[in-house]
Coordinates of C-alpha atoms and ligand atoms in Angstrom, one line a residue:
M826 CA 28.1 16.5 8.9
K827 CA 25.5 13.8 9.2
K828 CA 26.1 11.2 11.9
N829 CA 26.3 8.3 9.4
S830 CA 28.8 10.0 7.2
Y831 CA 30.8 11.0 10.3
I832 CA 30.9 7.3 11.4
S833 CA 31.9 6.1 8.0
L834 CA 34.6 8.7 7.8
L835 CA 35.8 7.6 11.2
I836 CA 35.9 4.0 10.0
L837 CA 37.7 5.0 6.9
V838 CA 40.3 6.9 8.8
T839 CA 40.7 4.2 11.4
S840 CA 41.1 1.5 8.7
L841 CA 43.6 3.6 6.8
F842 CA 45.5 4.1 10.0
S843 CA 45.5 0.4 11.0
R844 CA 46.5 -0.5 7.4
I845 CA 49.5 1.9 7.8
S846 CA 50.5 0.7 11.2
A847 CA 49.9 -2.9 10.2
A848 CA 52.7 -2.3 7.7
Q849 CA 55.0 -2.1 10.7
E850 CA 53.7 -4.7 13.1
N851 CA 53.2 -7.7 10.9
L852 CA 56.6 -7.6 9.3
I853 CA 57.1 -11.1 7.9
Q854 CA 60.1 -12.9 9.2
N855 CA 62.6 -13.9 6.6
I856 CA 60.3 -12.7 3.8
S857 CA 62.9 -12.9 1.1
A858 CA 62.9 -16.7 1.5
R859 CA 59.3 -16.7 0.2
S860 CA 58.3 -17.2 -3.4
I861 CA 58.9 -13.6 -4.7
I862 CA 58.5 -11.5 -7.8
S863 CA 61.4 -9.0 -7.7
L864 CA 60.5 -5.5 -8.7
N865 CA 64.2 -4.4 -8.7
G866 CA 65.2 -2.9 -12.0
R867 CA 64.7 0.4 -13.8
W868 CA 61.8 2.5 -12.5
N869 CA 60.6 5.6 -14.3
Y870 CA 60.8 8.8 -12.1
I871 CA 59.6 12.3 -12.0
I872 CA 61.3 15.0 -9.9
D873 CA 58.7 17.0 -8.0
P874 CA 60.3 19.7 -5.8
Y875 CA 56.9 21.5 -5.3
E876 CA 55.0 18.2 -4.8
N877 CA 52.6 19.0 -7.6
G878 CA 51.9 15.3 -8.0
Y879 CA 50.7 15.1 -4.4
Y880 CA 48.9 18.4 -3.7
D881 CA 46.4 20.4 -5.8
Y882 CA 47.0 24.1 -6.3
R883 CA 45.3 24.9 -2.9
R884 CA 47.7 22.5 -1.3
E885 CA 45.1 19.8 -0.6
A886 CA 46.4 16.3 -0.9
F887 CA 44.9 14.5 -3.9
D888 CA 44.8 11.2 -2.1
Q889 CA 42.7 12.7 0.7
S890 CA 40.2 14.2 -1.8
K891 CA 36.7 12.8 -2.4
S892 CA 37.7 11.0 -5.6
G893 CA 41.1 10.1 -4.2
T894 CA 42.5 10.8 -7.6
G895 CA 44.4 13.6 -9.5
G896 CA 47.9 12.9 -8.3
Y897 CA 50.8 11.3 -10.2
F898 CA 49.9 8.0 -8.5
D899 CA 47.0 7.7 -11.0
D900 CA 49.7 6.9 -13.5
K901 CA 47.4 8.1 -16.3
K902 CA 48.1 8.2 -20.0
Q903 CA 46.5 10.8 -22.2
E904 CA 43.4 9.2 -23.5
D905 CA 42.3 11.7 -26.2
K906 CA 44.2 14.5 -27.8
S907 CA 42.4 17.3 -25.9
E908 CA 43.1 15.9 -22.5
L909 CA 45.5 18.0 -20.3
L910 CA 48.0 15.8 -18.5
E911 CA 51.2 17.4 -17.2
Y912 CA 53.1 14.2 -16.4
D913 CA 53.9 11.0 -18.2
F914 CA 55.8 8.2 -16.5
D915 CA 56.3 6.3 -19.7
H916 CA 58.3 9.1 -21.2
S917 CA 60.2 9.9 -18.0
P918 CA 63.8 8.8 -17.4
T919 CA 64.6 5.8 -15.2
L920 CA 66.6 5.1 -12.0
A921 CA 67.9 1.8 -10.8
V922 CA 66.1 0.3 -7.9
P923 CA 67.6 -0.5 -5.5
G924 CA 69.8 2.6 -5.4
D925 CA 69.9 6.1 -4.1
W926 CA 69.1 8.8 -6.7
N927 CA 72.1 11.0 -5.7
S928 CA 74.7 8.7 -7.1
Q929 CA 72.8 8.0 -10.3
V930 CA 72.0 11.4 -11.8
E931 CA 74.4 14.3 -11.5
K932 CA 71.7 16.9 -10.9
L933 CA 70.3 14.8 -8.1
D934 CA 73.5 14.7 -6.1
L935 CA 72.3 17.3 -3.6
Y936 CA 68.6 17.0 -4.2
E937 CA 66.3 16.9 -1.2
G938 CA 62.6 16.6 -1.7
T939 CA 60.1 14.4 -3.5
I940 CA 60.8 12.1 -6.4
W941 CA 58.0 9.8 -7.8
Y942 CA 58.9 6.3 -8.9
R943 CA 56.7 4.1 -11.1
N944 CA 57.1 0.5 -12.0
K945 CA 54.9 -1.6 -14.2
F946 CA 54.9 -5.4 -13.7
T947 CA 52.7 -8.3 -14.5
A948 CA 51.3 -10.8 -12.0
S949 CA 49.2 -13.9 -12.0
P950 CA 47.9 -14.1 -8.5
K951 CA 46.7 -17.5 -7.4
Q952 CA 43.5 -18.3 -5.5
G953 CA 44.0 -18.9 -1.8
K954 CA 47.3 -17.1 -1.6
R955 CA 48.3 -13.9 0.0
Y956 CA 50.6 -11.3 -1.5
F957 CA 52.7 -8.7 0.2
L958 CA 54.5 -5.7 -1.4
Y959 CA 57.8 -5.3 0.5
F960 CA 60.3 -2.5 0.5
G961 CA 63.7 -3.0 2.2
A962 CA 64.1 0.7 2.7
V963 CA 63.0 4.1 1.2
N964 CA 64.6 7.3 2.5
Y965 CA 62.8 8.9 4.2
E966 CA 59.0 9.2 3.9
A967 CA 57.3 6.8 1.4
H968 CA 53.7 7.0 0.1
V969 CA 52.9 3.9 -1.8
Y970 CA 50.1 3.3 -4.3
L971 CA 49.1 0.2 -6.2
N972 CA 46.9 0.6 -9.3
G973 CA 46.0 4.2 -8.3
K974 CA 45.0 3.3 -4.7
K975 CA 47.0 4.3 -1.7
L976 CA 48.4 1.4 0.3
G977 CA 49.9 3.6 3.1
M978 CA 52.8 5.6 4.2
H979 CA 56.0 4.7 6.0
K980 CA 58.6 7.0 7.7
G981 CA 62.1 6.0 8.5
G982 CA 64.8 5.7 5.9
F983 CA 66.4 2.5 6.9
T984 CA 63.7 0.1 8.0
P985 CA 61.7 -2.3 5.9
F986 CA 57.9 -2.2 5.5
Q987 CA 55.3 -4.1 3.7
F988 CA 51.6 -4.0 2.6
D989 CA 49.1 -6.8 2.2
I990 CA 48.0 -6.4 -1.4
T991 CA 46.0 -9.6 -1.8
D992 CA 42.9 -7.7 -2.7
R993 CA 44.6 -5.2 -4.9
L994 CA 46.9 -7.2 -7.0
K995 CA 45.5 -7.7 -10.6
A996 CA 46.1 -10.6 -13.0
G997 CA 48.0 -9.0 -15.8
E998 CA 49.6 -5.5 -15.7
N999 CA 49.9 -3.6 -12.4
S1000 CA 51.4 -0.2 -11.6
V1001 CA 53.1 0.6 -8.4
V1002 CA 53.9 4.3 -7.6
V1003 CA 56.1 5.5 -4.7
K1004 CA 56.4 9.1 -3.6
A1005 CA 59.8 9.1 -1.9
D1006 CA 60.7 12.3 0.1
N1007 CA 64.0 12.7 1.8
T1008 CA 63.3 16.2 3.2
R1009 CA 65.1 16.6 6.5
K1010 CA 62.9 17.7 9.4
K1011 CA 63.8 18.8 12.9
E1012 CA 61.3 16.4 14.6
E1013 CA 62.2 13.3 12.6
V1014 CA 64.6 10.5 13.3
P1015 CA 67.3 11.3 12.3
T1016 CA 66.9 15.1 12.7
I1017 CA 68.2 17.8 10.2
N1018 CA 71.8 17.6 11.2
T1019 CA 74.0 14.5 10.6
D1020 CA 77.4 13.8 9.3
W1021 CA 76.4 11.7 6.3
W1022 CA 74.9 12.2 2.9
N1023 CA 71.1 12.3 2.8
Y1024 CA 70.8 9.7 0.1
G1025 CA 67.2 9.7 -1.2
G1026 CA 65.1 7.1 -2.9
I1027 CA 64.3 3.4 -2.9
T1028 CA 67.6 2.3 -1.6
R1029 CA 66.9 -1.4 -0.9
D1030 CA 65.1 -4.4 -2.6
V1031 CA 61.5 -4.3 -3.6
F1032 CA 59.5 -7.4 -4.2
I1033 CA 56.1 -9.1 -3.9
A1034 CA 56.1 -12.1 -1.7
E1035 CA 53.5 -14.9 -1.8
T1036 CA 52.3 -16.9 1.2
P1037 CA 49.5 -19.3 1.9
A1038 CA 46.3 -17.8 3.2
S1039 CA 47.3 -18.8 6.7
Y1040 CA 51.1 -18.5 7.1
I1041 CA 54.0 -18.4 9.4
S1042 CA 54.4 -14.7 9.9
D1043 CA 57.1 -14.5 12.6
Y1044 CA 59.4 -16.6 14.7
Q1045 CA 62.3 -16.3 17.1
I1046 CA 64.5 -19.2 17.8
Q1047 CA 67.5 -18.5 20.0
L1048 CA 69.4 -19.8 23.0
S1049 CA 67.6 -19.1 26.3
K1050 CA 69.0 -16.3 28.4
G1051 CA 71.3 -17.8 31.0
N1052 CA 71.0 -21.3 29.7
M1053 CA 73.2 -22.5 26.9
G1054 CA 71.6 -25.9 27.0
Q1055 CA 68.2 -24.7 26.0
I1056 CA 66.7 -23.2 22.8
E1057 CA 63.7 -21.0 23.3
G1058 CA 61.4 -19.0 21.2
F1059 CA 58.0 -18.5 19.5
I1060 CA 56.3 -19.0 16.2
Q1061 CA 53.5 -16.7 15.2
L1062 CA 50.9 -17.8 12.7
S1063 CA 48.7 -15.3 10.8
G1064 CA 45.5 -15.7 8.7
A1065 CA 42.3 -17.5 9.3
E1066 CA 43.6 -20.8 10.7
K1067 CA 45.7 -19.7 13.6
S1068 CA 45.4 -22.6 16.0
Q1069 CA 47.5 -25.1 14.0
K1070 CA 50.2 -27.6 14.8
V1071 CA 53.7 -26.2 14.1
T1072 CA 56.8 -28.4 13.6
V1073 CA 60.3 -27.0 14.3
E1074 CA 63.2 -29.0 13.0
I1075 CA 66.9 -28.5 13.4
P1076 CA 68.1 -31.8 11.9
A1077 CA 71.9 -31.3 12.6
A1078 CA 71.1 -30.8 16.3
G1079 CA 68.7 -33.7 16.4
I1080 CA 65.7 -31.5 17.1
K1081 CA 62.2 -32.1 15.9
T1082 CA 59.3 -30.9 17.9
T1083 CA 55.6 -30.2 17.3
V1084 CA 53.6 -27.7 19.3
K1085 CA 50.1 -26.3 18.9
A1086 CA 49.6 -22.6 18.4
D1087 CA 47.0 -20.9 20.6
T1088 CA 43.9 -19.1 19.2
S1089 CA 46.0 -16.0 18.6
G1090 CA 48.4 -18.1 16.5
R1091 CA 51.2 -18.1 19.0
A1092 CA 53.2 -21.2 19.7
L1093 CA 56.0 -21.2 22.3
I1094 CA 59.0 -23.6 22.3
K1095 CA 61.6 -24.5 24.9
L1096 CA 63.9 -27.3 23.9
A1097 CA 66.8 -28.9 25.8
V1098 CA 69.9 -29.3 23.6
N1099 CA 73.3 -30.8 24.1
N1100 CA 76.4 -30.9 21.9
L1101 CA 75.3 -27.8 20.2
E1102 CA 78.1 -26.1 18.2
Y1103 CA 77.9 -22.5 19.3
W1104 CA 78.3 -19.6 16.8
S1105 CA 81.5 -17.6 17.1
P1106 CA 83.6 -15.5 14.8
E1107 CA 86.2 -18.3 14.7
S1108 CA 83.5 -20.8 13.8
P1109 CA 80.3 -19.1 12.6
K1110 CA 78.2 -22.3 12.7
L1111 CA 74.7 -21.8 11.3
Y1112 CA 72.1 -24.5 11.6
D1113 CA 69.4 -25.2 9.0
V1114 CA 66.1 -24.6 10.8
T1115 CA 62.7 -25.4 9.3
I1116 CA 59.3 -24.5 10.5
S1117 CA 56.2 -26.0 9.0
T1118 CA 52.5 -26.2 9.4
S1119 CA 50.0 -28.3 7.4
N1120 CA 50.1 -25.6 4.7
D1121 CA 53.2 -23.5 5.1
H1122 CA 56.9 -24.1 5.4
I1123 CA 59.9 -21.8 5.9
S1124 CA 63.7 -22.4 6.2
D1125 CA 66.3 -20.3 7.8
K1126 CA 69.9 -20.6 8.9
I1127 CA 70.3 -19.7 12.6
G1128 CA 73.3 -19.6 14.8
F1129 CA 73.2 -20.1 18.6
R1130 CA 75.5 -18.2 21.0
S1131 CA 75.3 -16.5 24.3
I1132 CA 76.5 -13.0 25.0
V1133 CA 76.6 -11.5 28.5
T1134 CA 78.8 -9.2 30.6
K1135 CA 80.3 -10.0 33.9
G1136 CA 82.0 -7.2 35.7
K1137 CA 84.3 -5.7 33.1
D1138 CA 84.2 -8.7 30.8
I1139 CA 82.2 -9.5 27.8
L1140 CA 81.6 -13.2 27.6
L1141 CA 80.8 -14.9 24.3
N1142 CA 79.7 -18.4 24.9
G1143 CA 81.1 -18.1 28.4
K1144 CA 84.6 -17.0 27.3
P1145 CA 86.1 -13.5 27.6
V1146 CA 86.2 -11.8 24.2
F1147 CA 87.8 -8.6 22.9
L1148 CA 85.7 -6.8 20.3
R1149 CA 88.1 -6.1 17.5
G1150 CA 85.8 -3.8 15.6
I1151 CA 85.4 -1.1 13.0
S1152 CA 82.5 1.3 12.3
I1153 CA 80.9 1.1 8.9
H1154 CA 78.4 3.3 7.0
D1155 CA 76.0 1.7 4.6
E1156 CA 77.9 3.2 1.7
N1157 CA 80.1 1.8 -1.1
P1158 CA 82.8 4.5 -1.5
L1159 CA 83.6 3.2 -5.0
I1160 CA 80.2 4.3 -6.3
A1161 CA 79.8 7.1 -3.8
G1162 CA 76.4 5.9 -2.9
R1163 CA 74.4 3.5 -0.8
A1164 CA 75.5 -0.1 -1.1
R1165 CA 73.2 -1.6 -3.7
S1166 CA 73.9 -5.3 -3.9
E1167 CA 75.2 -8.3 -2.0
G1168 CA 78.6 -7.8 -3.7
D1169 CA 78.9 -4.3 -2.2
L1170 CA 78.0 -5.5 1.2
R1171 CA 80.4 -8.4 1.0
M1172 CA 83.2 -6.1 -0.1
L1173 CA 82.7 -3.9 3.0
L1174 CA 82.7 -6.9 5.4
S1175 CA 85.7 -8.4 3.6
W1176 CA 87.6 -5.2 4.2
A1177 CA 86.7 -5.5 7.9
K1178 CA 88.0 -9.1 7.8
E1179 CA 91.3 -7.9 6.3
L1180 CA 91.7 -5.7 9.4
N1181 CA 91.3 -8.9 11.4
C1182 CA 88.0 -7.7 12.9
N1183 CA 85.6 -9.9 14.7
F1184 CA 83.1 -7.1 15.3
V1185 CA 81.5 -4.3 13.2
R1186 CA 79.5 -1.3 14.3
L1187 CA 76.8 -0.8 11.7
A1188 CA 76.5 2.9 12.2
H1189 CA 74.3 5.0 12.6
Y1190 CA 71.0 3.4 11.4
P1191 CA 69.8 0.0 10.5
H1192 CA 71.8 -1.5 7.6
N1193 CA 70.5 -3.9 5.0
E1194 CA 69.1 -7.2 6.4
E1195 CA 71.5 -8.9 3.9
M1196 CA 74.5 -7.2 5.6
V1197 CA 73.5 -8.8 9.0
R1198 CA 73.0 -12.2 7.3
L1199 CA 76.4 -11.9 5.7
A1200 CA 77.9 -11.0 9.1
D1201 CA 76.3 -14.2 10.4
Q1202 CA 77.9 -16.2 7.7
M1203 CA 81.3 -14.5 7.8
G1204 CA 81.7 -14.5 11.6
L1205 CA 81.5 -10.9 12.5
M1206 CA 79.7 -9.8 15.6
V1207 CA 77.4 -6.8 15.1
W1208 CA 76.5 -3.6 16.9
A1209 CA 73.2 -2.5 15.4
E1210 CA 71.9 1.1 15.8
V1211 CA 69.0 3.4 15.2
P1212 CA 69.5 7.0 14.0
V1213 CA 68.9 8.7 17.4
Y1214 CA 71.8 10.9 16.6
W1215 CA 72.9 14.2 18.1
T1216 CA 70.0 16.6 18.7
I1217 CA 66.7 14.7 18.5
A1218 CA 63.5 16.5 19.4
W1219 CA 63.5 14.9 22.9
D1220 CA 60.3 16.5 24.1
N1221 CA 58.2 15.5 21.1
P1222 CA 56.1 12.3 21.8
E1223 CA 55.8 11.6 18.1
T1224 CA 59.6 11.7 17.7
Y1225 CA 59.9 9.2 20.5
K1226 CA 57.2 6.9 18.9
N1227 CA 59.1 7.1 15.6
A1228 CA 62.4 6.2 17.2
E1229 CA 60.8 3.3 19.1
A1230 CA 59.1 2.0 16.0
Q1231 CA 62.4 2.0 14.1
M1232 CA 64.0 0.1 17.0
S1233 CA 61.1 -2.4 17.1
T1234 CA 61.4 -3.0 13.4
L1235 CA 65.1 -3.5 13.6
I1236 CA 64.8 -6.0 16.5
T1237 CA 61.9 -7.8 14.7
R1238 CA 63.9 -8.1 11.5
D1239 CA 67.2 -9.2 13.0
K1240 CA 66.3 -11.1 16.2
N1241 CA 67.4 -14.5 14.8
R1242 CA 70.8 -13.3 13.8
A1243 CA 73.5 -14.7 16.1
A1244 CA 75.9 -12.0 14.8
V1245 CA 73.9 -9.2 16.5
I1246 CA 75.2 -8.9 20.0
V1247 CA 74.4 -5.2 20.8
W1248 CA 71.3 -3.0 20.2
S1249 CA 72.4 0.6 20.3
V1250 CA 69.8 3.2 21.2
G1251 CA 71.7 6.1 19.8
N1252 CA 74.9 8.1 19.3
E1253 CA 76.4 11.2 20.9
T1254 CA 73.2 12.6 22.4
P1255 CA 73.7 15.8 24.5
L1256 CA 72.8 15.6 28.2
S1257 CA 69.4 16.9 29.4
D1258 CA 66.5 15.6 31.4
S1259 CA 64.2 15.0 28.5
R1260 CA 67.0 13.2 26.6
Y1261 CA 67.6 11.0 29.6
T1262 CA 63.9 10.1 29.7
F1263 CA 63.8 9.4 26.0
M1264 CA 67.0 7.3 25.9
S1265 CA 66.2 5.3 29.1
N1266 CA 62.7 4.5 27.7
M1267 CA 64.4 3.3 24.5
A1268 CA 66.7 1.1 26.5
S1269 CA 63.8 -0.4 28.5
H1270 CA 61.9 -0.9 25.4
V1271 CA 64.8 -2.8 23.8
R1272 CA 65.1 -5.0 26.9
S1273 CA 61.3 -5.7 26.9
M1274 CA 61.6 -7.0 23.3
D1275 CA 64.9 -8.9 23.6
N1276 CA 66.6 -9.8 26.9
T1277 CA 69.3 -11.9 25.2
R1278 CA 71.5 -9.2 23.8
L1279 CA 73.5 -6.2 25.2
V1280 CA 71.9 -2.8 25.2
A1281 CA 74.3 0.2 24.6
A1282 CA 74.7 3.7 23.2
A1283 CA 77.7 5.6 21.9
L1284 CA 78.0 8.2 24.8
E1285 CA 80.0 11.3 25.0
V1286 CA 82.9 12.2 27.4
H1287 CA 83.9 15.5 29.0
R1288 CA 87.4 16.6 30.0
K1289 CA 89.1 18.4 32.9
G1290 CA 92.6 19.1 31.7
F1291 CA 94.0 15.7 30.8
E1292 CA 91.3 13.8 32.6
V1293 CA 88.7 12.2 30.4
I1294 CA 85.5 11.7 32.4
V1295 CA 82.8 9.2 31.4
D1296 CA 79.9 9.7 33.8
D1297 CA 76.7 10.1 31.7
S1298 CA 74.0 8.7 34.0
L1299 CA 72.4 6.9 31.1
G1300 CA 75.4 4.6 31.3
E1301 CA 73.9 3.1 34.4
K1302 CA 71.0 1.8 32.3
L1303 CA 73.3 0.2 29.7
D1304 CA 75.5 -2.9 29.5
L1305 CA 78.6 -1.4 28.2
A1306 CA 80.7 1.7 29.0
S1307 CA 80.7 2.7 25.4
F1308 CA 81.7 6.1 24.2
N1309 CA 83.3 8.2 21.4
E1310 CA 86.4 10.3 21.9
Y1311 CA 88.3 12.4 19.5
G1312 CA 91.7 12.9 21.1
A1313 CA 94.3 14.5 18.8
W1314 CA 91.5 15.4 16.3
Y1315 CA 88.7 17.6 17.6
W1316 CA 90.4 18.0 21.0
G1317 CA 93.4 19.7 19.4
G1318 CA 97.0 18.8 20.3
T1319 CA 99.3 16.5 18.4
P1320 CA 99.1 12.7 18.4
K1321 CA 102.0 12.4 20.8
E1322 CA 100.2 14.5 23.4
L1323 CA 97.7 11.7 23.8
S1324 CA 100.0 10.0 26.2
K1325 CA 99.1 12.7 28.8
Y1326 CA 95.5 11.7 29.0
H1327 CA 93.9 9.3 31.4
F1328 CA 90.3 8.0 31.7
N1329 CA 88.0 8.2 34.6
I1330 CA 85.1 5.9 33.9
K1331 CA 82.3 5.7 36.5
Y1332 CA 80.9 2.3 35.7
N1333 CA 82.1 -1.2 36.5
K1334 CA 81.3 -2.3 33.0
P1335 CA 83.2 -3.5 29.9
V1336 CA 84.7 -0.5 28.1
V1337 CA 84.1 -0.3 24.3
I1338 CA 85.4 2.8 22.5
T1339 CA 82.8 3.3 19.8
E1340 CA 84.7 6.0 18.0
F1341 CA 88.1 7.6 17.7
G1342 CA 89.9 8.7 14.6
G1343 CA 91.2 11.5 12.4
D1344 CA 91.1 12.4 8.7
A1345 CA 93.8 11.6 6.2
L1346 CA 93.7 12.2 2.4
A1347 CA 95.0 9.0 0.8
G1348 CA 98.3 9.6 -0.9
F1349 CA 99.0 12.9 0.9
H1350 CA 102.2 12.6 2.9
G1351 CA 104.1 14.7 5.4
D1352 CA 105.3 14.5 9.0
E1353 CA 103.2 13.2 11.8
D1354 CA 102.2 16.6 13.0
T1355 CA 100.7 17.7 9.7
R1356 CA 96.9 17.3 9.6
W1357 CA 95.3 15.4 6.7
T1358 CA 98.5 13.4 6.0
E1359 CA 98.5 9.6 6.2
E1360 CA 101.4 10.0 8.7
Y1361 CA 99.2 12.1 11.0
Q1362 CA 96.4 9.5 11.0
E1363 CA 99.0 6.7 11.5
A1364 CA 100.6 8.5 14.5
L1365 CA 97.1 9.2 15.9
Y1366 CA 96.3 5.5 15.8
V1367 CA 99.6 4.5 17.4
N1368 CA 99.1 7.0 20.2
Q1369 CA 95.4 6.3 20.6
L1370 CA 96.0 2.6 21.0
N1371 CA 98.7 3.2 23.6
M1372 CA 96.5 5.5 25.5
L1373 CA 93.4 3.3 25.3
S1374 CA 95.3 0.1 26.3
K1375 CA 95.9 1.6 29.7
I1376 CA 92.1 1.6 30.4
D1377 CA 91.2 -1.0 32.9
G1378 CA 88.4 -2.9 31.4
L1379 CA 89.0 -2.1 27.8
R1380 CA 87.1 -4.8 26.0
G1381 CA 86.7 -3.5 22.5
M1382 CA 86.6 -0.7 20.0
T1383 CA 85.1 0.3 16.7
P1384 CA 87.3 3.2 15.4
W1385 CA 85.8 5.7 13.0
I1386 CA 85.7 4.4 10.2
L1387 CA 86.3 1.6 7.7
A1388 CA 86.2 3.8 4.5
D1389 CA 86.0 7.5 3.5
F1390 CA 82.3 8.4 3.1
K1391 CA 80.4 11.4 1.6
S1392 CA 79.3 14.2 4.0
P1393 CA 78.0 17.7 3.2
R1394 CA 79.7 18.8 6.4
R1395 CA 83.2 18.4 4.8
P1396 CA 83.8 21.0 2.2
H1397 CA 87.5 21.6 2.4
P1398 CA 88.5 21.8 -1.2
L1399 CA 92.0 20.4 -0.8
Y1400 CA 91.6 17.6 1.6
Q1401 CA 87.9 16.7 1.9
N1402 CA 85.9 17.6 -1.2
F1403 CA 82.7 16.6 0.7
Y1404 CA 84.2 13.4 2.0
N1405 CA 84.7 12.5 5.7
R1406 CA 88.3 11.2 5.4
K1407 CA 88.5 9.3 8.6
G1408 CA 88.4 6.0 6.6
L1409 CA 91.2 3.4 6.9
Y1410 CA 90.3 2.8 3.2
S1411 CA 90.2 5.7 0.8
E1412 CA 87.2 6.3 -1.5
T1413 CA 89.0 4.3 -4.2
G1414 CA 89.5 1.3 -1.9
K1415 CA 93.2 2.0 -1.1
K1416 CA 94.5 1.2 2.4
K1417 CA 95.9 4.1 4.3
K1418 CA 98.9 3.7 6.6
A1419 CA 96.8 3.7 9.8
F1420 CA 95.1 0.5 8.5
F1421 CA 98.3 -1.5 9.2
I1422 CA 98.6 0.0 12.7
L1423 CA 95.1 -1.2 13.7
K1424 CA 95.6 -4.5 12.0
K1425 CA 98.8 -5.2 14.0
F1426 CA 97.0 -4.2 17.2
Y1427 CA 94.2 -6.6 16.4
D1428 CA 96.6 -9.4 15.5
D1429 CA 98.3 -9.0 18.9
T1430 CA 95.1 -8.7 20.8
E1431 CA 93.7 -11.8 19.2
K1432 CA 96.8 -13.8 20.3
K1433 CA 96.5 -12.5 23.9
Y1434 CA 92.8 -13.5 24.0
N1435 CA 93.6 -17.0 22.7
I1436 CA 95.7 -17.6 25.8
K1437 CA 93.0 -19.0 28.1
S1438 CA 91.3 -16.8 30.7
Y1439 CA 93.2 -13.7 29.7
G1440 CA 91.4 -10.6 30.9
A1441 CA 88.8 -12.5 33.0
S1442 CA 87.9 -10.2 35.9
K1443 CA 87.2 -11.7 39.3
Ligands
GCB2540 C1 81.2 11.6 15.5 C2 79.9 11.0 14.9 C3 80.2 10.5 13.5 C4 81.0 11.5 12.7 C5 82.3 11.6 13.4 C6 83.3 12.6 12.7 O1 81.3 11.7 16.6 O2 79.4 10.0 15.7 O3 78.9 10.3 12.9 O4 81.1 11.2 11.4 O5 82.2 12.0 14.7 O6 84.0 12.3 11.8 O7 83.2 13.8 13.1

């Protein structure tokens, strides 16, 4: 290869790479509040199990070829009658976006592989503005093309990404094509084995956002760590004019301040505040916050609260709190698919409210940004997690990078949400040296990005007879003694036998039981020793709550789980039918008996915690 062409190839590769990674780093804060063109709706799709639209018959990728054409992303129409073209989006069926493909088309229920999506839309881009194509989530690997040219690729089924399309967006008709591939792979995050349905496709909102040429790309405005009388944060400007004046206003708190961004576009703020009404589940106060420069303006609703641990207590705004929680999957059982709209999300959180929860564990991956915003409004504290689940490829540096990138995106997206009090670095990961290194690095990474929230993981326990031991050394790096336990379900034994167990927890930290539970088929009744009955699950909850109440330092729980959810691991034809039945709500939205046991426990706990200073450890 000639030197020149080698250099230009290198530049091409580097610029492609930086374009792809830029999709991650510059995620625009609060992007849905911008002027947007929604691309939600019906998108034409082509099922492509052999990836013919991506590779030629020698398995070379069309988008890496000299011409960069030949794939389905060209979105071609037959131009003369002799032309051979083996695809045609216009005559292909459609899928709703947002929405997983599995719940929309029967033959796609178990499909894993590639599906191509195409949407045509018109635009009238204005001079001097920038345009970003934004995806809330695509599971798992997305290759995105606009008007036949590749914008980039994104991995991770639950995190948002965007591309700057200012130079590519045409006045008039445009075609956006997405290759969505949900193939499970050992070295990915999550890995091949999970206990949830591998819903594929464009599962969250898609839109084009417009900003000025120089714009407010990111900001963090929160209470300072350890100082409830101070608001602290940054504003990041992007574009040509970075060193501008920025004004931050919180009218209801009497705040208006102007600072100048440095040459990198960064402006730091630190503001003394008094008489602030702090955010809490009882009073989820959100302040209107506006940030403006000479040419840009963005508004948000932000709550202010502090969350710390002290010995075995969790202090919310300085007061001991008990986390009355429940675990939730991003799935609407009524449509047996991923939640698709604000209504679906609101329904799930309302169900948690009916249980008298003040806390939700959004398991096991980042949920919709809208879900976290609703939790902010509805007064539910949030445990947010990334899909570092079970057996990740701990030794693979690329796997670590991927997990860390998913965590960074989650923190970047949700850092202004008062509701989020815990970042979780993973769930039930098996002990080993390489896992310890991986998980501790994740925890340190989280702390380096955000020192105002708690860092945790759902750990595992081990048993010696009736002693339940929690001594995973990762626990030393975390703020909570948080773990899953399956007494009277996977451990065997009947619910009554739970009274024999006691816990030996090695850390002086607040204890949060991140999972316990058992399956019940709604409407199936029997005695309390008969598995799969509502009575068994009810007795399991009664006995679990008695057992757990004896733990010194118990400060919260998120039983498994709010509602029955689909899982390929659950084939029992009589009881499961490919549903994990540990829900307190059935897949038709019916409350099972155990629901009322947990609700009563939460009602009583709430009363106890309303008596001042209850539970405060010295
Ligand atoms: C667990 C996992 C969760 C499963 C649950 C179960 O420990 O964390 O993802 O769904 O158990 O039902 O087995």
